[in-house]
Amino acid sequence: MPEMPADGTARTWWRDGVLYQIYPRSFMDTNADGVGDLPGITQRLDHLQWLGVDGIWLDPITVSPNADWGYDVADYCDVDPPLGTLADAEELIDQAARRGIRVILDLVPNHTSDQHPWFLDSRSSRDARYRDWYVWRDPKPDGSPPNNWVNAFDPSKPAWTFDDHTGQYFMNHFLPSQPDLNWWNPEVRDEFDRILQFWFDRGVAGFRIDVVHMLVKDRDLRDNPPAQPDDHWFVRLRGQQQIYNACQPGTHEVLRRWRAICEKYDPPRILIGETHVHEYELLASFYGNDDELNLAFNFLLIHAPFQAEPLRAIVEGTEAAMPEHSWPVYTLGNHDNTRFPTRWAGGDPAKARCALVLLMGLRGTPFLYYGDEIGMPDTPIPADRILDPVGIIFNGHYGRDPERTPMQWTSAAGGGFAPTGVEPWLPYGDAASYNVEAQRDDPTSFLSLTRDLIALRDDVDALRSGSYTTIATDDNVWAWHRGNGVVVACNLSDTATSVRGVTGTIRMSSDPDRAHEVVAGSLTLAPWEAVITAL
Ligand code: NOJ
Ligand code: CA
């Protein structure tokens, strides 16, 4: 495998660095078919190196009929042809390593595509070789599904589909074309050990694991209890608590097995989980005894409003629940959530800048989603261009295409994503207002703010590794100490205010015009201003 460059310090790339998520179909198209590809990512590595990121996570690149855009896998050990070849993946890993950037892939172990050879065989007959690789059950006597579990995409539907051919239901928590694997089958576990090693042997630095909390289900398939009035709104939306189809001891067993595989490599590979849970203790449990996930995504932050009190409560709750050895990871968006300049900032650049400073000031690894660095908002999708299966289910009222549109490199037609005249797979956004080229040499741009914040984290040890302590403030301000001497203060309101007890120098403000003034006792904050000071 390619040499991982050593930076000569005791830093750990995934704890001390900044990571960046790429949606491969939308980053850069090199062969003018309107679909981003792996050679395109390789071509844009210089941008990422210039930005200062330490690792990239690619949404699935493996073979897929694309019913759910890569999250329906038909072959775990090859590259989806529109994205490139295995050789392209190796070239990307190699070129990234030369720039000090690690490559993390997406692993989708909860389900496969219904076109995967395992499922084609499994559904062929009740005694097929792969029958037990998936979850098959008889209907209840009245013909209804085996239990009350609901579908994750559409909670009005069961997590089961009836198969006429063999007269049983199979389990699918997502699309019917994404049947759930049976993680009680030891052959499934062995197979995934091999898949992990296949990619690790090729220099892949780790995996982001799709719906990791749902991997192993209750063996007896017991019914879930209904949601309660004080449950998180996401749980209420689902209508039931995931007591039996999520967070099972068996999942932790699988994670310990995978972590042991990771630790056999030099440097050790890492596991990042899509831990879509809404209780701090559950989130913390995925770190195990430092023998499960290295990083467990915190969705509470993404699902919160852009207000001081709820955000502070989430970080305090997380800090209190996390075991000593664990390390948080935060992001403001991803391919399943509307972009933060839209969701949190409503198009107001001051709010979006404030949000970015907030993220970069937290204790934990920050993950950027491609386009975040230029403050890229959602792109409205006309009804006839909806491609996300969830967008189709909800008829455009809700869907994930708006946050998946092509990266905006330049203001030219095609946004630098594909040659002019090429129709991109999803529509272009407002590349004239938000693009890398226009922002690159402007010290007041969003891109400069992102790059400067990454550099500041690199420079100020306490901003990377210092502890988190809340500072008492007015209601609409959220401020905290990072270790000794660093203060992050965010005014999440329309009114100017100040934070008492701050001493140091302003190292960064979301306001590009704010000078690096000395603060002696009281830090003033303009509306929606976020500031980082250091001694
Ligand atoms: C979570 C992924 O992030 C999402 O995009 C996908 O649709 C579901 N899991 C199913 O794999
Ligand atoms: Ca292409």
JSON list of N, CA, C and O in Angstrom, two decimals, residues 325-364:
[
{"chain": "A", "resi": 325, "resn": "HIS", "atom": "N", "xyz": [-12.02, 7.50, 26.68]},
{"chain": "A", "resi": 325, "resn": "HIS", "atom": "CA", "xyz": [-11.15, 7.21, 25.53]},
{"chain": "A", "resi": 325, "resn": "HIS", "atom": "C", "xyz": [-11.75, 7.69, 24.21]},
{"chain": "A", "resi": 325, "resn": "HIS", "atom": "O", "xyz": [-11.11, 7.66, 23.18]},
{"chain": "A", "resi": 326, "resn": "SER", "atom": "N", "xyz": [-13.02, 8.11, 24.23]},
{"chain": "A", "resi": 326, "resn": "SER", "atom": "CA", "xyz": [-13.71, 8.33, 22.96]},
{"chain": "A", "resi": 326, "resn": "SER", "atom": "C", "xyz": [-13.50, 9.74, 22.44]},
{"chain": "A", "resi": 326, "resn": "SER", "atom": "O", "xyz": [-13.07, 10.63, 23.17]},
{"chain": "A", "resi": 327, "resn": "TRP", "atom": "N", "xyz": [-13.84, 9.96, 21.21]},
{"chain": "A", "resi": 327, "resn": "TRP", "atom": "CA", "xyz": [-13.61, 11.25, 20.56]},
{"chain": "A", "resi": 327, "resn": "TRP", "atom": "C", "xyz": [-14.83, 11.58, 19.71]},
{"chain": "A", "resi": 327, "resn": "TRP", "atom": "O", "xyz": [-15.21, 10.79, 18.84]},
{"chain": "A", "resi": 328, "resn": "PRO", "atom": "N", "xyz": [-15.45, 12.76, 19.92]},
{"chain": "A", "resi": 328, "resn": "PRO", "atom": "CA", "xyz": [-16.67, 13.09, 19.16]},
{"chain": "A", "resi": 328, "resn": "PRO", "atom": "C", "xyz": [-16.38, 13.40, 17.69]},
{"chain": "A", "resi": 328, "resn": "PRO", "atom": "O", "xyz": [-15.23, 13.65, 17.31]},
{"chain": "A", "resi": 329, "resn": "VAL", "atom": "N", "xyz": [-17.42, 13.39, 16.90]},
{"chain": "A", "resi": 329, "resn": "VAL", "atom": "CA", "xyz": [-17.32, 13.80, 15.50]},
{"chain": "A", "resi": 329, "resn": "VAL", "atom": "C", "xyz": [-18.61, 14.54, 15.15]},
{"chain": "A", "resi": 329, "resn": "VAL", "atom": "O", "xyz": [-19.70, 14.07, 15.44]},
{"chain": "A", "resi": 330, "resn": "TYR", "atom": "N", "xyz": [-18.44, 15.72, 14.56]},
{"chain": "A", "resi": 330, "resn": "TYR", "atom": "CA", "xyz": [-19.61, 16.55, 14.23]},
{"chain": "A", "resi": 330, "resn": "TYR", "atom": "C", "xyz": [-19.58, 16.95, 12.77]},
{"chain": "A", "resi": 330, "resn": "TYR", "atom": "O", "xyz": [-18.51, 17.11, 12.17]},
{"chain": "A", "resi": 331, "resn": "THR", "atom": "N", "xyz": [-20.76, 17.12, 12.21]},
{"chain": "A", "resi": 331, "resn": "THR", "atom": "CA", "xyz": [-20.88, 17.65, 10.86]},
{"chain": "A", "resi": 331, "resn": "THR", "atom": "C", "xyz": [-22.14, 18.51, 10.80]},
{"chain": "A", "resi": 331, "resn": "THR", "atom": "O", "xyz": [-23.05, 18.32, 11.62]},
{"chain": "A", "resi": 332, "resn": "LEU", "atom": "N", "xyz": [-22.17, 19.42, 9.86]},
{"chain": "A", "resi": 332, "resn": "LEU", "atom": "CA", "xyz": [-23.35, 20.28, 9.73]},
{"chain": "A", "resi": 332, "resn": "LEU", "atom": "C", "xyz": [-24.28, 19.81, 8.62]},
{"chain": "A", "resi": 332, "resn": "LEU", "atom": "O", "xyz": [-25.34, 20.39, 8.40]},
{"chain": "A", "resi": 333, "resn": "GLY", "atom": "N", "xyz": [-23.87, 18.77, 7.90]},
{"chain": "A", "resi": 333, "resn": "GLY", "atom": "CA", "xyz": [-24.73, 18.28, 6.82]},
{"chain": "A", "resi": 333, "resn": "GLY", "atom": "C", "xyz": [-24.10, 17.08, 6.15]},
{"chain": "A", "resi": 333, "resn": "GLY", "atom": "O", "xyz": [-22.95, 16.74, 6.39]},
{"chain": "A", "resi": 334, "resn": "ASN", "atom": "N", "xyz": [-24.89, 16.43, 5.32]},
{"chain": "A", "resi": 334, "resn": "ASN", "atom": "CA", "xyz": [-24.39, 15.32, 4.52]},
{"chain": "A", "resi": 334, "resn": "ASN", "atom": "C", "xyz": [-25.38, 15.06, 3.39]},
{"chain": "A", "resi": 334, "resn": "ASN", "atom": "O", "xyz": [-26.29, 15.87, 3.17]},
{"chain": "A", "resi": 335, "resn": "HIS", "atom": "N", "xyz": [-25.21, 13.95, 2.70]},
{"chain": "A", "resi": 335, "resn": "HIS", "atom": "CA", "xyz": [-26.03, 13.66, 1.52]},
{"chain": "A", "resi": 335, "resn": "HIS", "atom": "C", "xyz": [-27.48, 13.30, 1.87]},
{"chain": "A", "resi": 335, "resn": "HIS", "atom": "O", "xyz": [-28.27, 13.04, 0.97]},
{"chain": "A", "resi": 336, "resn": "ASP", "atom": "N", "xyz": [-27.81, 13.25, 3.15]},
{"chain": "A", "resi": 336, "resn": "ASP", "atom": "CA", "xyz": [-29.18, 12.95, 3.57]},
{"chain": "A", "resi": 336, "resn": "ASP", "atom": "C", "xyz": [-29.87, 14.14, 4.22]},
{"chain": "A", "resi": 336, "resn": "ASP", "atom": "O", "xyz": [-31.02, 14.02, 4.66]},
{"chain": "A", "resi": 337, "resn": "ASN", "atom": "N", "xyz": [-29.16, 15.25, 4.35]},
{"chain": "A", "resi": 337, "resn": "ASN", "atom": "CA", "xyz": [-29.71, 16.39, 5.08]},
{"chain": "A", "resi": 337, "resn": "ASN", "atom": "C", "xyz": [-29.51, 17.67, 4.28]},
{"chain": "A", "resi": 337, "resn": "ASN", "atom": "O", "xyz": [-28.46, 17.86, 3.66]},
{"chain": "A", "resi": 338, "resn": "THR", "atom": "N", "xyz": [-30.46, 18.56, 4.38]},
{"chain": "A", "resi": 338, "resn": "THR", "atom": "CA", "xyz": [-30.34, 19.79, 3.61]},
{"chain": "A", "resi": 338, "resn": "THR", "atom": "C", "xyz": [-29.11, 20.55, 4.09]},
{"chain": "A", "resi": 338, "resn": "THR", "atom": "O", "xyz": [-28.69, 20.44, 5.24]},
{"chain": "A", "resi": 339, "resn": "ARG", "atom": "N", "xyz": [-28.47, 21.26, 3.17]},
{"chain": "A", "resi": 339, "resn": "ARG", "atom": "CA", "xyz": [-27.20, 21.92, 3.48]},
{"chain": "A", "resi": 339, "resn": "ARG", "atom": "C", "xyz": [-27.38, 23.02, 4.53]},
{"chain": "A", "resi": 339, "resn": "ARG", "atom": "O", "xyz": [-28.38, 23.73, 4.50]},
{"chain": "A", "resi": 340, "resn": "PHE", "atom": "N", "xyz": [-26.35, 23.20, 5.39]},
{"chain": "A", "resi": 340, "resn": "PHE", "atom": "CA", "xyz": [-26.53, 24.14, 6.50]},
{"chain": "A", "resi": 340, "resn": "PHE", "atom": "C", "xyz": [-26.71, 25.60, 6.06]},
{"chain": "A", "resi": 340, "resn": "PHE", "atom": "O", "xyz": [-27.43, 26.34, 6.75]},
{"chain": "A", "resi": 341, "resn": "PRO", "atom": "N", "xyz": [-26.10, 26.06, 4.94]},
{"chain": "A", "resi": 341, "resn": "PRO", "atom": "CA", "xyz": [-26.38, 27.45, 4.57]},
{"chain": "A", "resi": 341, "resn": "PRO", "atom": "C", "xyz": [-27.86, 27.68, 4.25]},
{"chain": "A", "resi": 341, "resn": "PRO", "atom": "O", "xyz": [-28.35, 28.81, 4.33]},
{"chain": "A", "resi": 342, "resn": "THR", "atom": "N", "xyz": [-28.57, 26.59, 3.93]},
{"chain": "A", "resi": 342, "resn": "THR", "atom": "CA", "xyz": [-30.02, 26.68, 3.71]},
{"chain": "A", "resi": 342, "resn": "THR", "atom": "C", "xyz": [-30.76, 26.37, 5.01]},
{"chain": "A", "resi": 342, "resn": "THR", "atom": "O", "xyz": [-31.60, 27.15, 5.46]},
{"chain": "A", "resi": 343, "resn": "ARG", "atom": "N", "xyz": [-30.44, 25.22, 5.61]},
{"chain": "A", "resi": 343, "resn": "ARG", "atom": "CA", "xyz": [-31.22, 24.74, 6.77]},
{"chain": "A", "resi": 343, "resn": "ARG", "atom": "C", "xyz": [-31.07, 25.66, 7.97]},
{"chain": "A", "resi": 343, "resn": "ARG", "atom": "O", "xyz": [-32.04, 26.03, 8.61]},
{"chain": "A", "resi": 344, "resn": "TRP", "atom": "N", "xyz": [-29.84, 26.01, 8.30]},
{"chain": "A", "resi": 344, "resn": "TRP", "atom": "CA", "xyz": [-29.60, 26.82, 9.50]},
{"chain": "A", "resi": 344, "resn": "TRP", "atom": "C", "xyz": [-29.57, 28.32, 9.19]},
{"chain": "A", "resi": 344, "resn": "TRP", "atom": "O", "xyz": [-29.98, 29.14, 10.00]},
{"chain": "A", "resi": 345, "resn": "ALA", "atom": "N", "xyz": [-29.01, 28.66, 8.02]},
{"chain": "A", "resi": 345, "resn": "ALA", "atom": "CA", "xyz": [-28.74, 30.08, 7.76]},
{"chain": "A", "resi": 345, "resn": "ALA", "atom": "C", "xyz": [-29.83, 30.72, 6.90]},
{"chain": "A", "resi": 345, "resn": "ALA", "atom": "O", "xyz": [-29.85, 31.95, 6.78]},
{"chain": "A", "resi": 346, "resn": "GLY", "atom": "N", "xyz": [-30.68, 29.90, 6.27]},
{"chain": "A", "resi": 346, "resn": "GLY", "atom": "CA", "xyz": [-31.75, 30.44, 5.44]},
{"chain": "A", "resi": 346, "resn": "GLY", "atom": "C", "xyz": [-31.22, 31.40, 4.38]},
{"chain": "A", "resi": 346, "resn": "GLY", "atom": "O", "xyz": [-31.87, 32.37, 4.02]},
{"chain": "A", "resi": 347, "resn": "GLY", "atom": "N", "xyz": [-30.00, 31.14, 3.91]},
{"chain": "A", "resi": 347, "resn": "GLY", "atom": "CA", "xyz": [-29.41, 31.97, 2.85]},
{"chain": "A", "resi": 347, "resn": "GLY", "atom": "C", "xyz": [-28.67, 33.20, 3.36]},
{"chain": "A", "resi": 347, "resn": "GLY", "atom": "O", "xyz": [-28.08, 33.93, 2.57]},
{"chain": "A", "resi": 348, "resn": "ASP", "atom": "N", "xyz": [-28.65, 33.43, 4.67]},
{"chain": "A", "resi": 348, "resn": "ASP", "atom": "CA", "xyz": [-27.95, 34.59, 5.24]},
{"chain": "A", "resi": 348, "resn": "ASP", "atom": "C", "xyz": [-26.46, 34.24, 5.42]},
{"chain": "A", "resi": 348, "resn": "ASP", "atom": "O", "xyz": [-26.12, 33.38, 6.23]},
{"chain": "A", "resi": 349, "resn": "PRO", "atom": "N", "xyz": [-25.57, 34.91, 4.67]},
{"chain": "A", "resi": 349, "resn": "PRO", "atom": "CA", "xyz": [-24.16, 34.55, 4.74]},
{"chain": "A", "resi": 349, "resn": "PRO", "atom": "C", "xyz": [-23.56, 34.71, 6.14]},
{"chain": "A", "resi": 349, "resn": "PRO", "atom": "O", "xyz": [-22.71, 33.91, 6.55]},
{"chain": "A", "resi": 350, "resn": "ALA", "atom": "N", "xyz": [-24.03, 35.71, 6.89]},
{"chain": "A", "resi": 350, "resn": "ALA", "atom": "CA", "xyz": [-23.47, 35.90, 8.25]},
{"chain": "A", "resi": 350, "resn": "ALA", "atom": "C", "xyz": [-23.77, 34.69, 9.12]},
{"chain": "A", "resi": 350, "resn": "ALA", "atom": "O", "xyz": [-22.91, 34.21, 9.88]},
{"chain": "A", "resi": 351, "resn": "LYS", "atom": "N", "xyz": [-24.98, 34.15, 8.99]},
{"chain": "A", "resi": 351, "resn": "LYS", "atom": "CA", "xyz": [-25.35, 32.98, 9.80]},
{"chain": "A", "resi": 351, "resn": "LYS", "atom": "C", "xyz": [-24.55, 31.75, 9.37]},
{"chain": "A", "resi": 351, "resn": "LYS", "atom": "O", "xyz": [-24.12, 30.94, 10.19]},
{"chain": "A", "resi": 352, "resn": "ALA", "atom": "N", "xyz": [-24.37, 31.61, 8.05]},
{"chain": "A", "resi": 352, "resn": "ALA", "atom": "CA", "xyz": [-23.63, 30.45, 7.56]},
{"chain": "A", "resi": 352, "resn": "ALA", "atom": "C", "xyz": [-22.17, 30.51, 8.04]},
{"chain": "A", "resi": 352, "resn": "ALA", "atom": "O", "xyz": [-21.59, 29.51, 8.46]},
{"chain": "A", "resi": 353, "resn": "ARG", "atom": "N", "xyz": [-21.58, 31.69, 8.02]},
{"chain": "A", "resi": 353, "resn": "ARG", "atom": "CA", "xyz": [-20.20, 31.85, 8.48]},
{"chain": "A", "resi": 353, "resn": "ARG", "atom": "C", "xyz": [-20.11, 31.55, 9.97]},
{"chain": "A", "resi": 353, "resn": "ARG", "atom": "O", "xyz": [-19.17, 30.90, 10.44]},
{"chain": "A", "resi": 354, "resn": "CYS", "atom": "N", "xyz": [-21.10, 32.00, 10.70]},
{"chain": "A", "resi": 354, "resn": "CYS", "atom": "CA", "xyz": [-21.15, 31.76, 12.15]},
{"chain": "A", "resi": 354, "resn": "CYS", "atom": "C", "xyz": [-21.21, 30.25, 12.42]},
{"chain": "A", "resi": 354, "resn": "CYS", "atom": "O", "xyz": [-20.51, 29.73, 13.29]},
{"chain": "A", "resi": 355, "resn": "ALA", "atom": "N", "xyz": [-22.03, 29.55, 11.63]},
{"chain": "A", "resi": 355, "resn": "ALA", "atom": "CA", "xyz": [-22.18, 28.11, 11.82]},
{"chain": "A", "resi": 355, "resn": "ALA", "atom": "C", "xyz": [-20.86, 27.38, 11.58]},
{"chain": "A", "resi": 355, "resn": "ALA", "atom": "O", "xyz": [-20.51, 26.43, 12.29]},
{"chain": "A", "resi": 356, "resn": "LEU", "atom": "N", "xyz": [-20.12, 27.83, 10.59]},
{"chain": "A", "resi": 356, "resn": "LEU", "atom": "CA", "xyz": [-18.86, 27.15, 10.28]},
{"chain": "A", "resi": 356, "resn": "LEU", "atom": "C", "xyz": [-17.84, 27.34, 11.41]},
{"chain": "A", "resi": 356, "resn": "LEU", "atom": "O", "xyz": [-17.14, 26.40, 11.79]},
{"chain": "A", "resi": 357, "resn": "VAL", "atom": "N", "xyz": [-17.76, 28.56, 11.95]},
{"chain": "A", "resi": 357, "resn": "VAL", "atom": "CA", "xyz": [-16.84, 28.81, 13.06]},
{"chain": "A", "resi": 357, "resn": "VAL", "atom": "C", "xyz": [-17.23, 27.93, 14.25]},
{"chain": "A", "resi": 357, "resn": "VAL", "atom": "O", "xyz": [-16.38, 27.33, 14.92]},
{"chain": "A", "resi": 358, "resn": "LEU", "atom": "N", "xyz": [-18.54, 27.83, 14.48]},
{"chain": "A", "resi": 358, "resn": "LEU", "atom": "CA", "xyz": [-19.06, 27.00, 15.58]},
{"chain": "A", "resi": 358, "resn": "LEU", "atom": "C", "xyz": [-18.57, 25.55, 15.42]},
{"chain": "A", "resi": 358, "resn": "LEU", "atom": "O", "xyz": [-18.02, 24.96, 16.36]},
{"chain": "A", "resi": 359, "resn": "LEU", "atom": "N", "xyz": [-18.77, 25.00, 14.23]},
{"chain": "A", "resi": 359, "resn": "LEU", "atom": "CA", "xyz": [-18.36, 23.61, 13.99]},
{"chain": "A", "resi": 359, "resn": "LEU", "atom": "C", "xyz": [-16.86, 23.44, 14.25]},
{"chain": "A", "resi": 359, "resn": "LEU", "atom": "O", "xyz": [-16.45, 22.49, 14.92]},
{"chain": "A", "resi": 360, "resn": "MET", "atom": "N", "xyz": [-16.08, 24.36, 13.73]},
{"chain": "A", "resi": 360, "resn": "MET", "atom": "CA", "xyz": [-14.63, 24.21, 13.81]},
{"chain": "A", "resi": 360, "resn": "MET", "atom": "C", "xyz": [-14.10, 24.49, 15.21]},
{"chain": "A", "resi": 360, "resn": "MET", "atom": "O", "xyz": [-12.94, 24.22, 15.50]},
{"chain": "A", "resi": 361, "resn": "GLY", "atom": "N", "xyz": [-14.96, 25.03, 16.07]},
{"chain": "A", "resi": 361, "resn": "GLY", "atom": "CA", "xyz": [-14.54, 25.29, 17.44]},
{"chain": "A", "resi": 361, "resn": "GLY", "atom": "C", "xyz": [-14.91, 24.19, 18.42]},
{"chain": "A", "resi": 361, "resn": "GLY", "atom": "O", "xyz": [-14.52, 24.23, 19.58]},
{"chain": "A", "resi": 362, "resn": "LEU", "atom": "N", "xyz": [-15.65, 23.21, 17.94]},
{"chain": "A", "resi": 362, "resn": "LEU", "atom": "CA", "xyz": [-16.10, 22.14, 18.84]},
{"chain": "A", "resi": 362, "resn": "LEU", "atom": "C", "xyz": [-14.97, 21.16, 19.16]},
{"chain": "A", "resi": 362, "resn": "LEU", "atom": "O", "xyz": [-14.02, 21.01, 18.39]},
{"chain": "A", "resi": 363, "resn": "ARG", "atom": "N", "xyz": [-15.12, 20.47, 20.31]},
{"chain": "A", "resi": 363, "resn": "ARG", "atom": "CA", "xyz": [-14.19, 19.38, 20.62]},
{"chain": "A", "resi": 363, "resn": "ARG", "atom": "C", "xyz": [-14.66, 18.15, 19.88]},
{"chain": "A", "resi": 363, "resn": "ARG", "atom": "O", "xyz": [-15.72, 17.59, 20.18]},
{"chain": "A", "resi": 364, "resn": "GLY", "atom": "N", "xyz": [-13.89, 17.73, 18.90]},
{"chain": "A", "resi": 364, "resn": "GLY", "atom": "CA", "xyz": [-14.29, 16.59, 18.09]},
{"chain": "A", "resi": 364, "resn": "GLY", "atom": "C", "xyz": [-13.87, 16.83, 16.66]},
{"chain": "A", "resi": 364, "resn": "GLY", "atom": "O", "xyz": [-13.59, 17.97, 16.27]}
]
